[in-house]
Each structure stands twice: as structure tokens, then as C-alpha cells.
Coordinates of C-alpha atoms in Angstrom, one line a residue:
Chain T
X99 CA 0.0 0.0 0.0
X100 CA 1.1 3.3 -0.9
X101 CA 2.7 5.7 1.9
X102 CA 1.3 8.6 0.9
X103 CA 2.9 11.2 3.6
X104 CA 3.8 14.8 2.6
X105 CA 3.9 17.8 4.4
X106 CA 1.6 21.0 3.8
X107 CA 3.9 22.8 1.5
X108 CA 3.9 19.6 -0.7
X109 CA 0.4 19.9 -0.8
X110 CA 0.1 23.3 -1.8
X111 CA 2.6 22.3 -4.7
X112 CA 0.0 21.0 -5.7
X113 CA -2.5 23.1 -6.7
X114 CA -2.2 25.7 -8.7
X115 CA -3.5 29.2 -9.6
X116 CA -7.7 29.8 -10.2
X117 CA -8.3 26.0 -8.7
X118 CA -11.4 25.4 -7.5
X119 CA -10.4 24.7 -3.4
X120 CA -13.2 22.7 -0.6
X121 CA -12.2 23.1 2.4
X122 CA -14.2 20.4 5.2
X123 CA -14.9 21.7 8.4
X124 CA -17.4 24.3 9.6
X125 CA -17.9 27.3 11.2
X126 CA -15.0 27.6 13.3
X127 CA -14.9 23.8 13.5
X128 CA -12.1 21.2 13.0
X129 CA -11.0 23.4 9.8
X130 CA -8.0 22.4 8.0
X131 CA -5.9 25.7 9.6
X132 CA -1.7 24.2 8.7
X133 CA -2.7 23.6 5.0
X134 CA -4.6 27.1 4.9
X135 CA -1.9 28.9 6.3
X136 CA 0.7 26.6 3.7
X137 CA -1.4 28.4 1.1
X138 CA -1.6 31.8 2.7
X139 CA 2.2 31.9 2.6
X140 CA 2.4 30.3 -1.0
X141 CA 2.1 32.8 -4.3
X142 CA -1.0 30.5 -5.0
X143 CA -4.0 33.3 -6.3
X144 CA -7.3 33.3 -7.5
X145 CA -9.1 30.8 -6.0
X146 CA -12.2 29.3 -5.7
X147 CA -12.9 28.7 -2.4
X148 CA -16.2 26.3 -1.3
X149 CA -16.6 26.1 2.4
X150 CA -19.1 26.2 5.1
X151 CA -17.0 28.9 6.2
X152 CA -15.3 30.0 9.2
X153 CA -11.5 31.7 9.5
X154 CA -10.4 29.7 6.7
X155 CA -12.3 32.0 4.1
X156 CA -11.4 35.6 6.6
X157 CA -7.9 34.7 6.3
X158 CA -7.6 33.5 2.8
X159 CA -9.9 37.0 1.5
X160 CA -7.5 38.7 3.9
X161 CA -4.1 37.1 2.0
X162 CA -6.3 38.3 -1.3
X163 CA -5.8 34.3 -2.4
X164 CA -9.9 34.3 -2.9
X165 CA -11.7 35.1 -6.8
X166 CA -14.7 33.6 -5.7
X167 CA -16.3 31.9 -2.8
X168 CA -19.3 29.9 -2.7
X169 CA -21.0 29.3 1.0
X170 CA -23.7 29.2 2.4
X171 CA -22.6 31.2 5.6
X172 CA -19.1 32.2 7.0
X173 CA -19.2 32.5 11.1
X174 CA -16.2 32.5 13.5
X175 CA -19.7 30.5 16.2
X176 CA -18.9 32.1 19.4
X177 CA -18.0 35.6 17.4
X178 CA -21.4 35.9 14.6
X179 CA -19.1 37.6 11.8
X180 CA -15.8 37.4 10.3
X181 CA -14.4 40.7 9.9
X182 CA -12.5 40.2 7.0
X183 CA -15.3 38.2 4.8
X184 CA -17.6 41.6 5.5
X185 CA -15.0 43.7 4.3
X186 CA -14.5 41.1 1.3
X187 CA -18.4 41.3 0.2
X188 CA -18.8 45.2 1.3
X189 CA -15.9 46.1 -0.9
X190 CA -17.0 44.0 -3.5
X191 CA -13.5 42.3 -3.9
X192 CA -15.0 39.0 -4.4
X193 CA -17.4 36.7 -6.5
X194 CA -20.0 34.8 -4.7
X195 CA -22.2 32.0 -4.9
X196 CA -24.0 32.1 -1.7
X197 CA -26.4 29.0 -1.1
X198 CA -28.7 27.8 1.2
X199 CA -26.6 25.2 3.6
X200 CA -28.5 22.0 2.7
X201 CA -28.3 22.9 -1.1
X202 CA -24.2 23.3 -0.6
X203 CA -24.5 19.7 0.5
X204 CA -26.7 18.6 -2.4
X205 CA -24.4 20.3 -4.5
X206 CA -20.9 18.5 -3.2
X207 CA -23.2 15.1 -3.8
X208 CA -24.0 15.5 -6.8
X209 CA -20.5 15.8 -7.5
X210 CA -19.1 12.6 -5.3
X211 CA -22.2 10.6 -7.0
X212 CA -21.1 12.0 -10.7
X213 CA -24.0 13.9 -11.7
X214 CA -24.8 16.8 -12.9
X215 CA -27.5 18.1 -10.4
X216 CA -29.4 16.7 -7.5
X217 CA -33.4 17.7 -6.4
X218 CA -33.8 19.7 -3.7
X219 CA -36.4 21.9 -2.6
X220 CA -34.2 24.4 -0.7
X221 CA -34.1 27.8 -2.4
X222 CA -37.7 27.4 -3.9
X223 CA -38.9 31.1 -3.5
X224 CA -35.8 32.7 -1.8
X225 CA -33.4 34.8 -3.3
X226 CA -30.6 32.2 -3.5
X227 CA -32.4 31.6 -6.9
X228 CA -33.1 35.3 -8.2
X229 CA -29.3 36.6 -7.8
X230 CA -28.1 33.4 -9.1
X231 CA -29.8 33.3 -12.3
X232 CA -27.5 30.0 -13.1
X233 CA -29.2 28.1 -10.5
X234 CA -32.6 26.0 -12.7
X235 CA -35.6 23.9 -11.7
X236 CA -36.6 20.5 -12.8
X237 CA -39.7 19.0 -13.3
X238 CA -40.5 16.1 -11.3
X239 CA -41.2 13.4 -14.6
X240 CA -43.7 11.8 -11.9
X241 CA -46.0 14.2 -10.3
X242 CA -44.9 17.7 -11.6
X243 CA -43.9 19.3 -8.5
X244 CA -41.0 21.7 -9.7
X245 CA -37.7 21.3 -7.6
X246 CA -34.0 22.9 -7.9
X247 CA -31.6 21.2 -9.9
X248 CA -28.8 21.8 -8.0
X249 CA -25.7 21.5 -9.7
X250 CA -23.1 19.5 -9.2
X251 CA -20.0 21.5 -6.8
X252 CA -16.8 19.9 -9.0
X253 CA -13.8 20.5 -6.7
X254 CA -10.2 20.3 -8.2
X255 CA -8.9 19.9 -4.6
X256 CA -10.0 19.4 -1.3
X257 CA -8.4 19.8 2.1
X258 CA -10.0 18.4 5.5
X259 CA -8.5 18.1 9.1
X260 CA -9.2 14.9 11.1
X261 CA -7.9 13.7 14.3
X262 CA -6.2 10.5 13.3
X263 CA -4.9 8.6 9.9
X264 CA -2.5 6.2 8.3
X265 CA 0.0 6.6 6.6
X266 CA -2.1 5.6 3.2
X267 CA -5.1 7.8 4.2
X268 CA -7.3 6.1 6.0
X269 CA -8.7 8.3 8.6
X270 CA -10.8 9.3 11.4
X271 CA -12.7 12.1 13.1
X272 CA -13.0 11.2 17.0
X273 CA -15.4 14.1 17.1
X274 CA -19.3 14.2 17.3
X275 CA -19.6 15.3 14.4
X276 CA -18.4 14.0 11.0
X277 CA -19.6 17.4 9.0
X278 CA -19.0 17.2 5.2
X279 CA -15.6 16.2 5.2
X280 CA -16.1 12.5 3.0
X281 CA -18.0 14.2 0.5
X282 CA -15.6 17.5 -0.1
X283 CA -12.9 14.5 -0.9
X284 CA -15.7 12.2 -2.9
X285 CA -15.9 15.9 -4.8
X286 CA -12.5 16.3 -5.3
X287 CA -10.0 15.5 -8.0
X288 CA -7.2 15.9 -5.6
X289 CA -8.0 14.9 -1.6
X290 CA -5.5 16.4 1.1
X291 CA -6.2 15.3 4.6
X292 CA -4.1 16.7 7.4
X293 CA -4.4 15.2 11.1
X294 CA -3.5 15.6 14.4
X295 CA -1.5 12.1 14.3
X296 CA -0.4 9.4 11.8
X297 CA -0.8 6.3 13.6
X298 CA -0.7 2.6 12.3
X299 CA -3.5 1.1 11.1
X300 CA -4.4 -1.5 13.6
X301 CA -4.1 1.6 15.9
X302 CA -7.6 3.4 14.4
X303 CA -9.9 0.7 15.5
X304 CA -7.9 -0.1 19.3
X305 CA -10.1 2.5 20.9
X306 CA -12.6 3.6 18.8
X307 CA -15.5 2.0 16.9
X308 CA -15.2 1.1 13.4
X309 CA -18.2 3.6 12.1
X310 CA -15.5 6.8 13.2
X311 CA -13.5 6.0 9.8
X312 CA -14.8 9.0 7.9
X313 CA -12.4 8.2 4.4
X314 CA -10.9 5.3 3.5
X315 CA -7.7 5.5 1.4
X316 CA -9.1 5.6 -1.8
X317 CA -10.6 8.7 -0.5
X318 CA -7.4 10.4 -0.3
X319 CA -4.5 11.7 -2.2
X320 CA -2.2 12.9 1.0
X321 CA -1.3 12.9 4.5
X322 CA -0.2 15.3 6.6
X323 CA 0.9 14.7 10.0
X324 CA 0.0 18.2 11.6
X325 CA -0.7 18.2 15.3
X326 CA -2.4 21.4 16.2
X327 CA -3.4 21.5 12.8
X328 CA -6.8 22.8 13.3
X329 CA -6.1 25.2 15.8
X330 CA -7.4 28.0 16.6
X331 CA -10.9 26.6 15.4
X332 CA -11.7 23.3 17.4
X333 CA -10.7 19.7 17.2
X334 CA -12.7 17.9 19.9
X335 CA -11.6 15.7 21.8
X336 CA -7.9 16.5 21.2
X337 CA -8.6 20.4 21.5
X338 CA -11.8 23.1 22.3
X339 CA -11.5 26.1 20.2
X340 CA -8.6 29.1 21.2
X341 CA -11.4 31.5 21.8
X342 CA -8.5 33.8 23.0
X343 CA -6.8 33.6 20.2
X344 CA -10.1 33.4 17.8
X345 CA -10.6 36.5 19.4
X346 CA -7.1 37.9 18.6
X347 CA -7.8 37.0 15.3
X348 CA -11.1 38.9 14.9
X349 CA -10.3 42.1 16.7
X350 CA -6.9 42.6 14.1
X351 CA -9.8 41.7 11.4
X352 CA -11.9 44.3 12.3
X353 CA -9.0 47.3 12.8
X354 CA -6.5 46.9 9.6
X355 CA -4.1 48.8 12.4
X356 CA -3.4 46.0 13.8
X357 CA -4.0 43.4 11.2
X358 CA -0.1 43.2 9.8
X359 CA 1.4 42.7 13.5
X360 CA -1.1 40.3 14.4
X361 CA -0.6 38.4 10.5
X362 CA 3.1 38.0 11.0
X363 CA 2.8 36.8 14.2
X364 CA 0.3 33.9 13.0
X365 CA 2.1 33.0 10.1
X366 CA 5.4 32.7 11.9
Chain W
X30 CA -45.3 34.4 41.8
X31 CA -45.3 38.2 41.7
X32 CA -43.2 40.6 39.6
X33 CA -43.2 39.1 36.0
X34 CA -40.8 40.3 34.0
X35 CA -41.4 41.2 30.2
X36 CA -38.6 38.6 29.5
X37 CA -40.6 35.7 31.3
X38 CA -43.4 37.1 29.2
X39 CA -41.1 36.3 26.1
X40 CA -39.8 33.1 27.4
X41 CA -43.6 31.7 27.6
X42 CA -45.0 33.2 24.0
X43 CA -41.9 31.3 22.4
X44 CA -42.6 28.1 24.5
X45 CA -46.4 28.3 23.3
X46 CA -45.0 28.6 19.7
X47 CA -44.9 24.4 20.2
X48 CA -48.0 23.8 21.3
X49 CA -49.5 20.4 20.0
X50 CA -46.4 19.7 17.8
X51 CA -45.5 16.0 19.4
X52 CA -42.4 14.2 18.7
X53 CA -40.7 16.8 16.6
X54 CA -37.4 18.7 16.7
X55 CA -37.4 21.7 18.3
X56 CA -34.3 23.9 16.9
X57 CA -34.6 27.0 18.5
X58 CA -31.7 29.8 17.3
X59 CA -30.3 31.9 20.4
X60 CA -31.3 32.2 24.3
X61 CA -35.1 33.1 24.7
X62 CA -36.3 30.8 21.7
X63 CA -34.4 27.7 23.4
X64 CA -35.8 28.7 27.1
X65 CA -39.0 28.6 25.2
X66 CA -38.4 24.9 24.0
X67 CA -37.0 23.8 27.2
X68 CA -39.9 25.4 29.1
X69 CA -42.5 23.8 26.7
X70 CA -40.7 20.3 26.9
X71 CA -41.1 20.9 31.0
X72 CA -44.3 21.4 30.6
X73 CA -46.8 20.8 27.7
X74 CA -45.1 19.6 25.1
X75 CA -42.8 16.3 26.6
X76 CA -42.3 14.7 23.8
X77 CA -40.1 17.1 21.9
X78 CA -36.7 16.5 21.0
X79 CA -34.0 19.2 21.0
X80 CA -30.3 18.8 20.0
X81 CA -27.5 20.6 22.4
X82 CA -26.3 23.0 19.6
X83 CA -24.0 20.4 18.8
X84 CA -24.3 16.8 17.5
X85 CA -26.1 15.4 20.3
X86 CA -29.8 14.9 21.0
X87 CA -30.1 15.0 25.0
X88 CA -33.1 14.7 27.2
X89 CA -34.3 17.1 30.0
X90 CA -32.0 15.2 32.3
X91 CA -29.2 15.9 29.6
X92 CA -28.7 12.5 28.9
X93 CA -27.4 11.9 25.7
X94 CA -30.8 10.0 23.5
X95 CA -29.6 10.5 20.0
X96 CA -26.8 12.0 17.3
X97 CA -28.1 14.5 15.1
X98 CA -24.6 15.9 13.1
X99 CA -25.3 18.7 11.0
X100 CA -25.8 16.0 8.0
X101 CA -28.5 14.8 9.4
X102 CA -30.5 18.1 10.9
X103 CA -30.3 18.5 7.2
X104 CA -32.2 15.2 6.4
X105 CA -34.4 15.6 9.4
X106 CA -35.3 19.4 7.8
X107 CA -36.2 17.6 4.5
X108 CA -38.0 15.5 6.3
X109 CA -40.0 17.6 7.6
X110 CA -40.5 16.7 11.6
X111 CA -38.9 20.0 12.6
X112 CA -40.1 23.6 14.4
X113 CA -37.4 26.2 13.9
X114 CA -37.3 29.4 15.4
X115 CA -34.8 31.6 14.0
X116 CA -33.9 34.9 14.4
X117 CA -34.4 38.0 11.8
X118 CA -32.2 40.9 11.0
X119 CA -35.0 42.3 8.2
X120 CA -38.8 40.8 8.3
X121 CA -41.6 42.2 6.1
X122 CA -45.4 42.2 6.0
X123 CA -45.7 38.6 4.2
X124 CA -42.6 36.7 6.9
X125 CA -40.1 37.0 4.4
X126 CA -37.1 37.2 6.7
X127 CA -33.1 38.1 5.7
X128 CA -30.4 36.9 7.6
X129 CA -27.9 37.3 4.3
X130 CA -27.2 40.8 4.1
X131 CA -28.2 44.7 3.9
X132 CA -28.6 46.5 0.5
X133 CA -27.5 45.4 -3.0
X134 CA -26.0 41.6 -2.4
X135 CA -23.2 42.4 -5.6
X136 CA -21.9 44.7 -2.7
X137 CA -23.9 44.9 0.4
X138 CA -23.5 48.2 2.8
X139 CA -23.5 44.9 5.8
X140 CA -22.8 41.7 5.0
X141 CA -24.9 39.6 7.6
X142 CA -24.1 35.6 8.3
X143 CA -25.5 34.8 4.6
X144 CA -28.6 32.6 3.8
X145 CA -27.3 29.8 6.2
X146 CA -30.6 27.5 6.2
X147 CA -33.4 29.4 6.0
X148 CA -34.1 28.8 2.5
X149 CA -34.7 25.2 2.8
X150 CA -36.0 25.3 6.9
X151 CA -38.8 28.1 5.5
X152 CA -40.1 25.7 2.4
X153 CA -39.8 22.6 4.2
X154 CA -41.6 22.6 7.7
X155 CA -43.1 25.2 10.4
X156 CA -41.1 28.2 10.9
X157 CA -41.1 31.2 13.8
X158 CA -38.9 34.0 14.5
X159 CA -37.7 35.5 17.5
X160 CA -37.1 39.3 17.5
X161 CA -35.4 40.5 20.7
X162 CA -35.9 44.3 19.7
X163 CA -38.5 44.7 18.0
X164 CA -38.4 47.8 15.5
X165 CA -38.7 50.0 11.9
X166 CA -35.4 48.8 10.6
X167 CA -36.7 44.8 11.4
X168 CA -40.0 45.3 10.2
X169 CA -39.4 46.2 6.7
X170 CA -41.5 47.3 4.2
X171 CA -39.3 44.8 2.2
X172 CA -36.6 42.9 3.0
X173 CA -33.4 43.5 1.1
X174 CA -32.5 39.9 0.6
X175 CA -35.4 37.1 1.0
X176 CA -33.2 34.3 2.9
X177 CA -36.7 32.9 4.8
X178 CA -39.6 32.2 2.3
X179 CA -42.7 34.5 3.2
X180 CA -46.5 33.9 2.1
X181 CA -46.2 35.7 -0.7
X182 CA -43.3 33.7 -2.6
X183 CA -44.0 30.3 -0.6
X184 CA -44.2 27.6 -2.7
X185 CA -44.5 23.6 -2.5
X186 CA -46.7 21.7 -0.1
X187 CA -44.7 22.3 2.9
X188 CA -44.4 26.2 3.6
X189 CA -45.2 27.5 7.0
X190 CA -44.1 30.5 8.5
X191 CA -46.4 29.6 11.9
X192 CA -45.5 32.9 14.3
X193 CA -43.2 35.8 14.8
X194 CA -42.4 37.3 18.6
X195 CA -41.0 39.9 19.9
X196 CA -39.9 42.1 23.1
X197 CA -43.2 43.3 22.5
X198 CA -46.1 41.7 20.7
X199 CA -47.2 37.8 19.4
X200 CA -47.5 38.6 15.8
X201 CA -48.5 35.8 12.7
X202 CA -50.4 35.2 9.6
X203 CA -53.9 34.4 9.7
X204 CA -55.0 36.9 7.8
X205 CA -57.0 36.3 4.1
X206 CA -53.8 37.8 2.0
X207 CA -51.2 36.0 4.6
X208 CA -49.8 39.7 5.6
X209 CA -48.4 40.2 9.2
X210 CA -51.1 40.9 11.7
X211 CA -51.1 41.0 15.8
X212 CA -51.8 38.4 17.7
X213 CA -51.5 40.0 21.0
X214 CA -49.6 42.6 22.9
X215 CA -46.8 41.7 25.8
X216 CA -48.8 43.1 29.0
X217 CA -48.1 46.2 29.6
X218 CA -47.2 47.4 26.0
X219 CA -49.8 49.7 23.9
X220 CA -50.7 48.4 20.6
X221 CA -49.7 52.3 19.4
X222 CA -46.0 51.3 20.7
X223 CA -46.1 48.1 18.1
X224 CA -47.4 50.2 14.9
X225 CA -44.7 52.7 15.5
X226 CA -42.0 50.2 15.7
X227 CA -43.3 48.7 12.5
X228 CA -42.6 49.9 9.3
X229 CA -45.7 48.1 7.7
X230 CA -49.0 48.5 8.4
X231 CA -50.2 45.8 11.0
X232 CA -53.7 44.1 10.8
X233 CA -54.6 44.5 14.7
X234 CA -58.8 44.2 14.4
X235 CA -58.9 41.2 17.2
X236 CA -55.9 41.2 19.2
X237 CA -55.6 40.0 23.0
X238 CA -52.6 40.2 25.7
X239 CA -50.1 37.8 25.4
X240 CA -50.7 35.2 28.2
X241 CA -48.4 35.5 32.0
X242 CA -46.1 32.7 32.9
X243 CA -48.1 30.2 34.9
X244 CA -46.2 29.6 38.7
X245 CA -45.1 26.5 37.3
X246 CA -43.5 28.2 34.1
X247 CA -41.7 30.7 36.6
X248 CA -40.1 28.5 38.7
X249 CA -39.1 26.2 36.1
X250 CA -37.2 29.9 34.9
X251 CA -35.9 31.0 37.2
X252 CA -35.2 28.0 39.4
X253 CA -33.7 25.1 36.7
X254 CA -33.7 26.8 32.9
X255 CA -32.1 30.4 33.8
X256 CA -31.0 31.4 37.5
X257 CA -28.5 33.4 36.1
X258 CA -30.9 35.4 34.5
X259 CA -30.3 35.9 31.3
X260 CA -32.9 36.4 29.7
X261 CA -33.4 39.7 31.1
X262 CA -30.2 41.0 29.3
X263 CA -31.8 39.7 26.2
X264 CA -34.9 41.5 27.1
X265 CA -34.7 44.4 29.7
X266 CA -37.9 45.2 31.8

């Protein structure tokens, strides 16, 4: 079996300018953090970024990485608003597709299932359908009730954080909650999972049921051992969110005074 | 129990937005809708199920009953058995509500949290709202971006925008053209005080005062629910 190791720099060799980027996760919520900040220090630009978004889309609209982001909501959870996705949208400095949060899942099936759409009655009457004009309806072929077609969310990459993998990607969220993680990598051309430790594979099931093995290997492309790796948004049980630092994070946001002293000191 | 407050006022009128639902989820968004599910769960309504904010389901002795991960409040929402409460930054005369943003959406004057689920919650199963300050710039003559599907765009079998409360008033829909009218008034609030805090004009031919807490309801408050008092924060007297 393969050994498919690398480190977040490799992975960000990987992609390349005006890819379409998941990131798993959400909210402020087990979000892949080392291989976002490995592309916030890389010359990577114009991206598309797809994401149930927390600081992962503030500080990749901060590093001016993002062309376009589609969403259904960005939220830091315990802080409503990220102050640098507001001042992304207010100044108009990126493209959006914002969806309803059950479409963006219908959307990231459709693509792991290889179709072009999926039904859903989400956005039926809201204005997710009037400002994207894109967006159609199909006509049920058996009763006629009229439903969104939504389309298929193709992903050239996707990067996800769990707690613990192998070395050939098997891996596993210790969690409560498995958010979309499996389908951003059943979306994906190219599946990055980082974690907070590679551990043999006899090792996954020792003290944790089976059912916690969110992607198997041929699920995933890399591995990258990254302890921390999620940090400052959660990674329960290893870690609760840094609300201090979240905090930081959101006050430099929201005064660009303080935003370079408080970037280079995260990077570093 | 003497000396109600307008917040246990608030507390009850959400708790009464379950009435008769059964063995549904409850997913009320921020403090006063969930005291309301608690409170109803405590008392009329046993048989509702509400989640911890998290991934777990948990009973009134917070045991842990069920897992409900976000994927599958998303099934359950499709499904249908589901009461959500959400909140509103705009709401207009027909229960359109937008949590997305204020102004033009190419390049909003305030971006808000964006349409998070309120599309697909509004056209698949019984919706409230909760409005902690209730006022011209929420009550809208339109809203700027419709996130929550009102009466007069609902479509499909399953719309059903039941109630909207506020620091003030019980407000819903029951009216021929489904436009906003008043259910009752929070005691000690004039109906005058409601119409000037509403940008639209409000159908109030038959309204009533919204019910006190029962002595049950107030010690289940302030006793076991909130003794910290919060809700009075939310809601000053």
C-alpha cells in the first residue's frame, strides 16, 4: 500500500493558480488551519474557495488568495461575523455563490455521485435563486412538482483536518460530528487530509469504533501529520477552540491597524 | 409568583410557539427561543426532541438520547419533523425574513451571516422568529434579501411560516392575503407602541394580551432553565 505522507507545503505544490479549493470543516470547527496557512504563505491566487465557512475564508480573503467563494454562511460561532469576509463582500473584492446550507451539500453530492444536479427543494422562493440566475428547476417526470436542480459542486482539490490517519489515508474524526468532510474528498479530483497524528492502522480501530472512519484510502490523495493543525478553530476531543486567540484574530480583522502585527505573528 | 418580568413574558409566548407539535425537533436559534423549547418540553409539550447545539440529541435530564450531526439536521429538515425558530435581521409584512445581508447583495453596505438555512427550513416545515428588539429597521417594508420564504413567494406543499415574537407583541399570519397581523400585545405594552415600531401597516382588528407565565412556568425559569438570569439581558424590563 502506498505511503502517501507529505507535508503542507507539498500539498500546496499541488495546486495551482484559479483551482477550485473545498475546504471540510465548519464554522470555526475542525477546519484544516496548517494547509490554509501553507497556502496563505504560498504565491497561490485566485481561487475558488467552497466552504461552510469559518476563519479559513477571513484569512484567505484577507491574504487576497480568494476570486470567488461559494457558501452558504461564514461565522467565527462564538464571534457571529468574520471581519474580513464583511470587508470582502462590502468592498465587492470577491465573487459569490452564496447558497442555502442544505443545497451546498446537495451540490458536493451530486459531484461525489457523478451527476450533474441533484433535487432539492431548498431555495424554492428565496433569493438564492433570483441573484443566481444559473441556478434552474426540474420538473418532477412523476407528479410535476418543480424542484431545484442543483448543480453538481466539482472541486479540483479538497483539504479536510481529522484527528487521526494512516500513513495511506485512511482516517478518522474522534469528534461528534463528521460534518461534510467525506464528500468535499468524494468531490474532489485531488483529496488532502491533514491530522493531528499518523498512527498505524491497527491503531484506528484499538479504541474507537469502526463507524469513526470517515475516508478510507481511496478517498485520499495525501497525509499530513499536523498536530495542532486545526487550531485556533476546534478539534474535539484533542482540543476546544482558542477562543483567546479566535478573538485575537477577529479584533486585528476588524481594525487593519493592527492586522499586519497580528498576520506575521500567526504566520510565523 | 409576583413581579413578572417582560422577559418571562417572552420566554412563555416562544414556549407556546410548540404547542401540539408532538415528537418533533425543536431547533430554536439563540437564548429566549431555546428557554421557550425547554420550558414547553417541561411542561406541555414532553415529547419534543432538542439537540445541544451540537451533534447530540439530550433529554431534560441531559442524557445523551440520539446523534443529530449537522448531516442529518439536514435530512431531518427535509424530512420535515422539525419547528425552527430563527432569528431576523430584516422581516416584512408577508414573513419573508433576511439573515444574508443589507442592500444590494453584488456589494452589500452589511454583510450579515449569509442565507445559512433558512431557505430550505422556510419551504420545508413550520417556521417562527424570534425578534429580541422589536423595530422599523426589522420590520421592513421589504426585505433587502429574502433568505426565509414569506407567504407571498411560498411555494411547495410544505411552507409554513407559523408565528413571529417579539420584546413586544405575538404577531402571525392568519389573515386572508397571509400579511403580518397581531396576535396579541406583551402586558403592559400599547398596541400604538407596536405600529410605530413597525414599518408596515399591521392588521390588529382582534388582538388580545399575550398570556403570564403560569407559577409552574416561573419557577421552572428561574429556578432550573435560567438562574442566572439571562434572559433579562436579552430583554430588559
Amino acid at each position: 500500500m502506498r505511503d502517501k505522507r507529505m507535508t503542507a507545503d507539498e500539498v500546496v505544490a499541488e495546486l495551482a493558480d484559479g483551482m477550485t479549493v473545498g475546504i471540510g470543516g465548519w464554522g470555526s470547527r475542525r477546519k484544516p488551519m496548517a494547509l490554509v496557512n501553507a497556502i496563505l504563505r504560498s504565491s497561490l491566487t485566485d481561487l475558488t474557495i467552497v466552504s461552510y465557512g469559518g476563519p479559513d475564508v477571513g484569512l484567505l480573503c484577507a491574504a487576497d488568495k480568494v476570486r470567488k467563494l461559494v457558501y452558504g454562511f461564514v461565522s467565527l460561532d462564538t464571534i457571529p461575523y468574520d471581519p474580513w469576509f464583511r470587508r470582502a463582500r462590502e468592498t465587492g473584492s470577491i465573487e459569490v455563490l452564496e447558497l442555502d446550507e442544505g443545497m451546498f451539500q446537495c451540490g458536493l453530492r451530486a459531484a461525489g455521485h457523478r451527476l450533474p444536479f441533484l433535487p432539492i427543494r431548498a431555495g424554492l422562493g428565496s433569493d438564492v435563486l433570483r441573484l443566481n440566475p444559473e441556478l434552474r428547476l426540474v420538473r418532477s417526470p412523476y407528479d410535476g412538482e418543480e424542484l431545484v436542480a442543483m448543480p453538481a459542486l466539482h472541486l479540483d482539490a479538497a483539504l479536510v483536518h481529522l484527528n487521526r490517519a494512516d500513513r495511506h489515508g485512511n482516517a478518522q474524526y474522534l469528534g461528534p460530528d463528521p460534518y461534510f468532510d467525506d464528500l468535499f474528498c468524494l468531490a474532489a479530483q485531488r483529496r488532502f487530509v491533514s491530522c493531528e497524528r499518523i498512527v498505524e492502522t491497527h491503531e484506528l480501530t484499538a479504541d474507537a469504533p469502526v463507524q469513526t472512519l470517515l475516508l478510507n484510502r481511496m478517498m485520499v490523495d495525501g497525509v499530513v501529520e499536523a498536530p495542532g493543525g486545526a487550531g485556533f478553530t476546534s478539534c474535539a476531543p484533542d482540543y476546544g477552540r482558542d477562543e483567546g486567540m479566535q478573538r485575537e484574530y477577529a479584533e486585528a480583522a476588524g481594525d487593519l491597524s493592527k492586522w499586519p502585527t497580528f498576520y506575521e505573528g500567526y504566520l510565523r | 409568583m409576583s413581579d413578572v418580568t417582560r422577559a418571562e413574558v417572552c420566554a412563555v409566548a416562544c414556549a407556546d410557539l410548540f404547542a401540539g407539535a408532538g415528537e418533533i425537533l425543536a431547533s430554536p436559534m439563540g437564548l429566549m427561543p431555546s428557554l421557550g423549547a425547554r420550558l414547553a418540553r417541561l411542561t406541555s409539550e414532553p415529547d419534543l426532541l432538542l439537540s445541544d447545539g451540537e451533534a447530540f440529541l439530550l433529554d431534560p435530564e441531559s442524557t445523551v438520547e440520539g446523534w443529530l450531526p449537522y448531516r442529518r439536521v439536514f435530512a431531518v429538515v427535509a424530512h420535515g419533523r422539525r419547528h425552527v425558530v430563527m432569528g431576523a435581521n430584516q422581516i416584512d409584512r408577508f414573513g419573508n425574513q433576511n439573515i444574508s445581508c443589507i442592500g444590494d447583495h453584488a456589494r452589500p453596505s452589511r454583510q450579515l451571516l449569509g442565507f445559512r438555512g433558512a431557505p430550505g427550513n422556510t419551504i420545508n416545515h413550520r417556521t417562527s422568529y424570534w425578534v429580541p428588539r422589536h423595530s422599523p429597521r426589522v420590520f421592513v417594508e421589504r426585505v433587502d434579501v429574502v433568505s426565509g420564504v414569506g407567504y407571498d413567494h411560498a411555494v411547495g406543499p410544505f411552507h409554513d411560516v407559523h408565528r413571529v415574537v417579539t420584546n413586544l407583541a405575538v404577531l402571525d399570519f392568519r389573515t386572508p392575503d397571509r400579511s403580518m397581523r397581531l396576535v396579541s400585545v406583551h402586558p403592559g405594552v400599547e398596541v400604538s407602541e407596536v405600529l410605530a415600531q413597525t414599518s408596515f401597516p399591521l392588521e390588529h382588528n382582534d388582538f388580545g394580551e399575550t398570556r403570564l407565565p403560569t407559577d409552574e412556568e416561573l419557577e421552572l425559569l428561574r429556578t432550573v432553565l435560567d438562574p442566572a438570569g439571562r434572559r433579562d439581558k436579552e430583554v430588559p424590563s
